[in-house]
Amino acid sequence: EAAEYVAGYILQRIKEYDPTPERPFVLGLPTGGSPTEVYRLLAASYKAGEVSFENVVTFNMDEYVGIPRDHPQTYHSFMWTHFFSHVNVRPENVHILDGNAPDLEAECSRFEDAIQEAGGIDLFLAGIGEDGHIAFNEPGSSLGSQTRVKTLAYDTILANSRFFDNDVNQVPRMALTVGVQTVLDAREVVTLALGARKAVALQKCIEGGVNHMWTLSSLQLHRHSMIVADEDATLELQVKTVKYFKSIEQ
């Protein structure tokens, strides 16, 4: 239900924007388990003739460093497998960081420049890590950070090992990631939080203060951010918090 809401919201935004080649809709995208169903629903809407992605420009949040681009667990492979190959997005409009670039810092600068050249990101879809991270902005990241090289926290490596035959030694230790400020610069941010394993992080990021140890909490500073959660993800929130937000939605 949460994924359906988010997919419907993105479709609504694209339709309202009515993108053209000169004025494309710019979408920031995550990978991982949470958005997979959103991508399936968006692809189904495209196949049903409800939406076109021809004039949508995409920027992905992150990419691993040092594994071949066609490796099944790169985010390049993930995005083409789960989304891009099922819709009519133009390949030249897809932007994914290159974790094998000869100069990784230059690659990060190029990515930030490309976002600016596209006119900024209209809507950034995000997930939330169990430790409250957004993209690969691990606990302790600067809230003013931009796209950069990042060493992954052990908790993240452990969580992502499920995609690498449950072998932590196969998970890359470094990644390229958009910064917290890169996300905050988007005109709108929609975060999807699914499952009880995200409940503590969601509580810290909503009911706690803004804290660089829980980088998603930075969205408290954003003018137009929304978190869409299922019931399990709200288990650590105060009852009055859940009641308040449910009353708004109704």
PDB file of N, CA and C in Angstrom, residues 1 14 34 39 48 78 102 113 127 131 172 184 208 219 247:
ATOM      1  N   GLU A   1       0.826  -1.209   0.000  1.00  0.00           N
ATOM      2  CA  GLU A   1       0.000   0.000   0.000  1.00  0.00           C
ATOM      3  C   GLU A   1       0.864   1.264   0.000  1.00  0.00           C
ATOM      4  N   ILE A  14       4.618  13.883 -12.282  1.00  0.00           N
ATOM      5  CA  ILE A  14       5.086  13.926 -13.674  1.00  0.00           C
ATOM      6  C   ILE A  14       3.994  14.470 -14.583  1.00  0.00           C
ATOM      7  N   SER A  34      13.322  -1.420  -0.719  1.00  0.00           N
ATOM      8  CA  SER A  34      12.103  -0.615  -0.578  1.00  0.00           C
ATOM      9  C   SER A  34      11.529  -0.102  -1.895  1.00  0.00           C
ATOM     10  N   TYR A  39       9.066   0.789  -8.518  1.00  0.00           N
ATOM     11  CA  TYR A  39       9.508   0.719  -9.913  1.00  0.00           C
ATOM     12  C   TYR A  39       8.618  -0.218 -10.726  1.00  0.00           C
ATOM     13  N   ALA A  48       0.609   0.528 -19.433  1.00  0.00           N
ATOM     14  CA  ALA A  48      -0.834   0.755 -19.577  1.00  0.00           C
ATOM     15  C   ALA A  48      -1.133   2.065 -20.301  1.00  0.00           C
ATOM     16  N   PHE A  78      21.035  -2.877 -11.295  1.00  0.00           N
ATOM     17  CA  PHE A  78      19.759  -2.874 -10.577  1.00  0.00           C
ATOM     18  C   PHE A  78      18.727  -2.004 -11.282  1.00  0.00           C
ATOM     19  N   PRO A 102      38.437   6.718 -13.433  1.00  0.00           N
ATOM     20  CA  PRO A 102      39.853   6.830 -13.037  1.00  0.00           C
ATOM     21  C   PRO A 102      40.086   7.873 -11.949  1.00  0.00           C
ATOM     22  N   ASP A 113      27.632  18.767 -11.275  1.00  0.00           N
ATOM     23  CA  ASP A 113      27.476  19.717 -12.383  1.00  0.00           C
ATOM     24  C   ASP A 113      26.316  19.310 -13.285  1.00  0.00           C
ATOM     25  N   GLY A 127      15.153   6.070   0.244  1.00  0.00           N
ATOM     26  CA  GLY A 127      14.867   5.043   1.229  1.00  0.00           C
ATOM     27  C   GLY A 127      15.529   5.453   2.534  1.00  0.00           C
ATOM     28  N   ASP A 131      20.175   2.329  10.118  1.00  0.00           N
ATOM     29  CA  ASP A 131      20.857   3.278  11.012  1.00  0.00           C
ATOM     30  C   ASP A 131      20.513   4.723  10.657  1.00  0.00           C
ATOM     31  N   PRO A 172      31.469  -4.354  -1.568  1.00  0.00           N
ATOM     32  CA  PRO A 172      32.475  -3.283  -1.673  1.00  0.00           C
ATOM     33  C   PRO A 172      32.525  -2.448  -0.401  1.00  0.00           C
ATOM     34  N   LEU A 184      18.869  17.602  -0.040  1.00  0.00           N
ATOM     35  CA  LEU A 184      18.116  18.749   0.475  1.00  0.00           C
ATOM     36  C   LEU A 184      17.883  19.815  -0.588  1.00  0.00           C
ATOM     37  N   GLY A 208      13.204  12.721  17.001  1.00  0.00           N
ATOM     38  CA  GLY A 208      14.440  13.268  17.545  1.00  0.00           C
ATOM     39  C   GLY A 208      14.784  14.572  16.848  1.00  0.00           C
ATOM     40  N   LEU A 219      15.981  15.872   6.841  1.00  0.00           N
ATOM     41  CA  LEU A 219      14.783  16.239   6.081  1.00  0.00           C
ATOM     42  C   LEU A 219      13.819  17.083   6.906  1.00  0.00           C
ATOM     43  N   SER A 247      -4.302  11.537  10.790  1.00  0.00           N
ATOM     44  CA  SER A 247      -5.416  12.489  10.685  1.00  0.00           C
ATOM     45  C   SER A 247      -5.198  13.455   9.526  1.00  0.00           C
TER      46      SER A 247
END
